[in-house]
Amino acid sequence: MKTIDVCLTPRLIPDFKLEDKVVVVVDVLRATSCMITALAHGVERILPVATLEEAAAQQNRGLITCAERDGRKAEGFDLGNSPFGFMDPHLAGRTIAMTTTNGTKSIVLSRHAACIVVGGFLNLGALARYLTVKNKDVVVVCAGWKDRVNAEDTLFAGALAAKLADRFTHANDSVLLARSCWEHNRANPKHFLAKSSHFARLMGFGLEKDIDFCLREDVYHTVPVLDAEGYLVAR
Ligand code: MLT
């Protein structure tokens, strides 16, 4: 049987041997939810970059850019980090360069994995099916917040581990913690997350609509996969 493991914060990535594993990067609020939404709405490719400078360089090359820092759109770029911004039909067929506080950084730090895919509640079922077919050991990398553990990504890791329970054994106790978090709160995730830090931050910016959308399950069948050139494409 294959294993599933959970890396609770990007700070712990160096402790994981990712070379022969599928990494699922998750930043429920909101980076990976935006990536799923963008590709589901016809964006052709997403180039995740770690810094604002790299995003600006891609903007100079003519790419559309999405840049977020501390929950807000970074000055001078085309898009912020709201999933609703990626539903614009004008973005269909385009390539977007994207940088966010935690989500894109986690993708960049996981780049030595055998395969990187992107998850969120929006594609939970499709992702579980993809991982079952792939049949390799899985590590869920929670983007967290500035190297700290966060509630929403841990909750999602638990939801995914629960979906895969018949086919993947737990690699260690972080999976147990994530599963327990999910089992106790699956009936009302928003109620649980209402006590969490990024929830409060986004609510402070008037972004409850974004939170509600990102917590919806199985809205899309799209699974973003990082290709050999470093772009996320739909699978
Ligand atoms: C991130 O990558 O840190 C988040 O997506 C932040 C946000 O909610 O915009």
Coordinates of C-alpha atoms and ligand atoms in Angstrom, one line a residue:
M1 CA 0.0 0.0 0.0
K2 CA 1.2 3.5 -0.7
T3 CA 1.6 6.1 2.0
I4 CA 0.2 9.6 2.6
D5 CA 2.2 12.1 4.7
V6 CA 1.5 15.7 5.7
C7 CA 4.1 18.5 5.8
L8 CA 2.4 21.0 8.1
T9 CA 4.6 24.0 7.1
P10 CA 7.0 24.8 4.3
R11 CA 9.7 25.2 6.9
L12 CA 9.7 21.4 7.3
I13 CA 10.0 20.6 3.5
P14 CA 13.8 19.9 3.8
D15 CA 12.9 17.1 6.2
F16 CA 11.0 15.2 3.6
K17 CA 12.4 13.1 0.8
L18 CA 10.3 14.2 -2.1
E19 CA 12.2 12.9 -5.1
D20 CA 10.1 9.8 -5.5
K21 CA 6.8 11.3 -4.3
V22 CA 3.8 13.2 -5.5
V23 CA 3.5 16.5 -3.7
V24 CA 0.1 18.1 -3.3
V25 CA 0.6 21.8 -2.5
V26 CA -2.4 23.3 -0.7
D27 CA -3.1 26.9 0.2
V28 CA -6.9 26.8 0.5
L29 CA -7.2 30.5 1.4
R30 CA -6.5 31.3 -1.4
A31 CA -3.6 30.6 -3.7
T32 CA -4.2 27.0 -4.8
S33 CA -8.0 27.7 -4.9
C34 CA -7.2 30.5 -7.4
M35 CA -5.0 28.2 -9.5
I36 CA -7.7 25.5 -9.8
T37 CA -10.3 28.2 -10.6
A38 CA -8.1 29.8 -13.3
L39 CA -7.3 26.6 -15.1
A40 CA -10.9 25.4 -14.8
H41 CA -12.0 28.7 -16.5
G42 CA -9.6 28.3 -19.4
V43 CA -6.3 29.9 -18.4
E44 CA -3.8 27.9 -20.4
R45 CA -0.8 27.9 -18.0
I46 CA 0.3 29.4 -14.6
L47 CA 3.9 30.1 -13.9
P48 CA 4.4 30.1 -10.1
V49 CA 7.2 32.4 -9.0
A50 CA 8.5 33.1 -5.5
T51 CA 9.2 36.8 -5.6
L52 CA 7.6 40.1 -6.7
E53 CA 10.8 40.8 -8.8
E54 CA 10.3 37.6 -10.8
A55 CA 6.7 38.4 -11.3
A56 CA 7.7 41.9 -12.6
A57 CA 10.2 40.3 -15.0
Q58 CA 7.5 38.1 -16.4
Q59 CA 5.2 41.2 -16.7
N60 CA 7.9 42.8 -18.8
R61 CA 7.9 39.7 -21.0
G62 CA 4.2 40.4 -21.6
L63 CA 2.6 37.8 -19.2
I64 CA -0.5 38.7 -17.2
T65 CA 0.6 38.8 -13.5
C66 CA -1.1 38.0 -10.3
A67 CA 0.7 39.2 -7.1
E68 CA -0.4 39.1 -3.5
R69 CA 1.4 40.0 -0.3
D70 CA -0.1 39.8 3.2
G71 CA -3.6 39.1 1.7
R72 CA -3.7 42.1 -0.6
K73 CA -3.0 42.7 -4.3
A74 CA 0.6 43.9 -4.7
E75 CA 0.9 47.3 -6.4
G76 CA 1.5 47.4 -10.2
F77 CA 0.3 43.9 -11.1
D78 CA -2.7 42.9 -13.1
L79 CA -4.5 40.6 -10.6
G80 CA -4.7 40.0 -6.9
N81 CA -5.5 36.6 -5.3
S82 CA -9.3 36.4 -5.4
P83 CA -10.7 33.3 -7.2
F84 CA -13.4 35.5 -8.8
G85 CA -10.6 37.5 -10.6
F86 CA -9.7 34.3 -12.5
M87 CA -13.1 33.7 -14.0
D88 CA -12.8 36.5 -16.5
P89 CA -13.3 35.1 -20.0
H90 CA -10.5 37.4 -21.3
L91 CA -8.0 35.2 -19.4
A92 CA -8.9 32.1 -21.4
G93 CA -5.9 30.8 -23.4
R94 CA -3.5 33.1 -21.6
T95 CA -0.4 32.4 -19.4
I96 CA -0.3 34.0 -16.0
A97 CA 2.7 34.5 -13.7
M98 CA 1.7 34.3 -10.1
T99 CA 3.3 35.1 -6.8
T100 CA 1.7 34.8 -3.4
T101 CA 2.9 35.1 0.2
N102 CA 2.9 31.3 0.9
G103 CA 1.3 29.3 -1.9
T104 CA 3.7 29.9 -4.7
K105 CA 6.7 29.8 -2.4
S106 CA 5.6 26.3 -1.3
I107 CA 5.5 25.1 -4.9
V108 CA 9.0 26.5 -5.6
L109 CA 10.4 24.8 -2.4
S110 CA 8.9 21.5 -3.4
R111 CA 10.4 21.5 -6.9
H112 CA 12.6 18.4 -6.3
A113 CA 9.5 16.2 -6.0
A114 CA 8.7 13.6 -8.7
C115 CA 5.5 15.4 -9.5
I116 CA 3.7 18.5 -8.1
V117 CA 0.0 18.9 -8.2
V118 CA -2.3 21.6 -6.6
G119 CA -5.2 20.9 -4.3
G120 CA -8.1 22.6 -2.6
F121 CA -11.6 21.8 -1.5
L122 CA -12.7 23.0 -5.0
N123 CA -11.1 19.9 -6.6
L124 CA -11.0 17.4 -3.7
G125 CA -12.7 14.5 -5.5
A126 CA -10.8 14.9 -8.8
L127 CA -7.5 15.2 -6.9
A128 CA -8.2 12.0 -4.9
R129 CA -9.0 10.2 -8.1
Y130 CA -5.8 11.5 -9.8
L131 CA -3.7 10.3 -6.8
T132 CA -5.3 6.9 -6.7
V133 CA -4.5 6.4 -10.4
K134 CA -1.0 7.7 -10.0
N135 CA -0.4 5.2 -7.2
K136 CA 2.7 6.8 -5.7
D137 CA 3.5 7.9 -2.2
V138 CA 1.9 11.3 -1.5
V139 CA 3.1 14.2 0.6
V140 CA 0.6 17.1 1.2
V141 CA 2.6 20.3 1.6
C142 CA 0.5 22.8 3.6
A143 CA 1.5 26.4 2.6
G144 CA 0.5 27.7 6.1
W145 CA 1.2 31.3 6.9
K146 CA 4.8 32.6 6.9
D147 CA 6.3 29.2 7.9
R148 CA 3.7 28.7 10.6
V149 CA 1.0 25.9 10.7
N150 CA -2.4 27.1 9.7
A151 CA -5.9 25.6 10.3
E152 CA -7.4 25.6 6.8
D153 CA -4.5 23.7 5.0
T154 CA -4.3 21.2 7.8
L155 CA -8.1 20.7 7.6
F156 CA -7.8 20.1 3.9
A157 CA -4.9 17.6 4.4
G158 CA -7.2 15.7 6.7
A159 CA -10.1 15.7 4.2
L160 CA -7.8 14.4 1.5
A161 CA -6.3 11.7 3.8
A162 CA -9.8 10.7 4.7
K163 CA -10.8 10.3 1.0
L164 CA -7.7 8.2 0.4
A165 CA -7.9 6.1 3.6
D166 CA -8.7 2.8 1.7
R167 CA -5.6 3.0 -0.5
F168 CA -3.0 5.0 1.4
T169 CA -1.6 4.3 4.9
H170 CA -0.6 7.1 7.2
A171 CA 3.2 7.8 7.1
N172 CA 3.2 9.6 10.5
D173 CA 1.3 11.4 13.2
S174 CA 0.9 14.7 11.2
V175 CA -1.7 12.7 9.1
L176 CA -3.4 11.6 12.3
L177 CA -3.7 15.2 13.5
A178 CA -5.0 16.4 10.2
R179 CA -7.5 13.6 10.0
S180 CA -8.7 14.3 13.5
C181 CA -9.0 18.0 12.6
W182 CA -11.2 17.1 9.6
E183 CA -13.3 14.4 11.3
H184 CA -14.2 16.9 14.1
N185 CA -15.0 19.8 11.9
R186 CA -16.2 18.3 8.6
A187 CA -19.9 19.2 9.4
N188 CA -19.0 22.9 9.6
P189 CA -15.5 23.8 8.4
K190 CA -16.3 27.5 8.4
H191 CA -17.3 27.5 12.0
F192 CA -14.0 25.9 12.9
L193 CA -12.0 28.3 10.7
A194 CA -13.7 31.3 12.1
K195 CA -11.2 31.1 15.0
S196 CA -8.2 31.0 12.6
S197 CA -5.8 33.8 11.7
H198 CA -6.0 34.0 7.9
F199 CA -9.8 33.8 8.1
A200 CA -9.7 36.9 10.4
R201 CA -7.3 38.6 8.1
L202 CA -9.4 38.0 5.0
M203 CA -12.6 38.9 6.8
G204 CA -10.9 42.2 7.8
F205 CA -10.4 42.9 4.1
G206 CA -14.1 42.2 3.4
L207 CA -13.4 38.9 1.7
E208 CA -15.9 36.5 3.2
K209 CA -17.2 35.8 -0.3
D210 CA -13.7 34.4 -1.2
I211 CA -13.6 32.3 1.9
D212 CA -17.1 30.8 1.2
F213 CA -16.1 30.0 -2.4
C214 CA -12.8 28.4 -1.4
L215 CA -14.5 26.1 1.1
R216 CA -16.9 24.7 -1.5
E217 CA -16.2 21.0 -2.3
D218 CA -15.9 19.5 -5.8
V219 CA -16.8 22.6 -7.8
Y220 CA -14.2 21.7 -10.5
H221 CA -12.6 18.5 -11.9
T222 CA -9.4 20.3 -12.8
V223 CA -6.1 19.1 -11.2
P224 CA -3.3 21.6 -11.9
V225 CA 0.0 19.7 -12.5
L226 CA 3.4 21.3 -12.8
D227 CA 4.9 20.5 -16.2
A228 CA 8.6 20.0 -17.1
E229 CA 9.0 23.7 -17.9
G230 CA 7.7 24.8 -14.5
Y231 CA 4.1 25.8 -15.6
L232 CA 0.9 24.5 -14.0
V233 CA -1.4 23.1 -16.5
A234 CA -4.8 21.4 -16.2
R235 CA -5.1 17.6 -16.0
Ligands
MLT1 C1 -0.9 32.9 0.1 O1 -0.4 32.4 -0.9 O2 -0.3 33.2 1.1 C2 -2.4 33.1 0.2 O3 -3.0 32.7 -1.0 C3 -2.7 34.5 0.6 C4 -4.1 35.0 0.2 O4 -5.1 34.6 0.8 O5 -4.1 35.8 -0.7

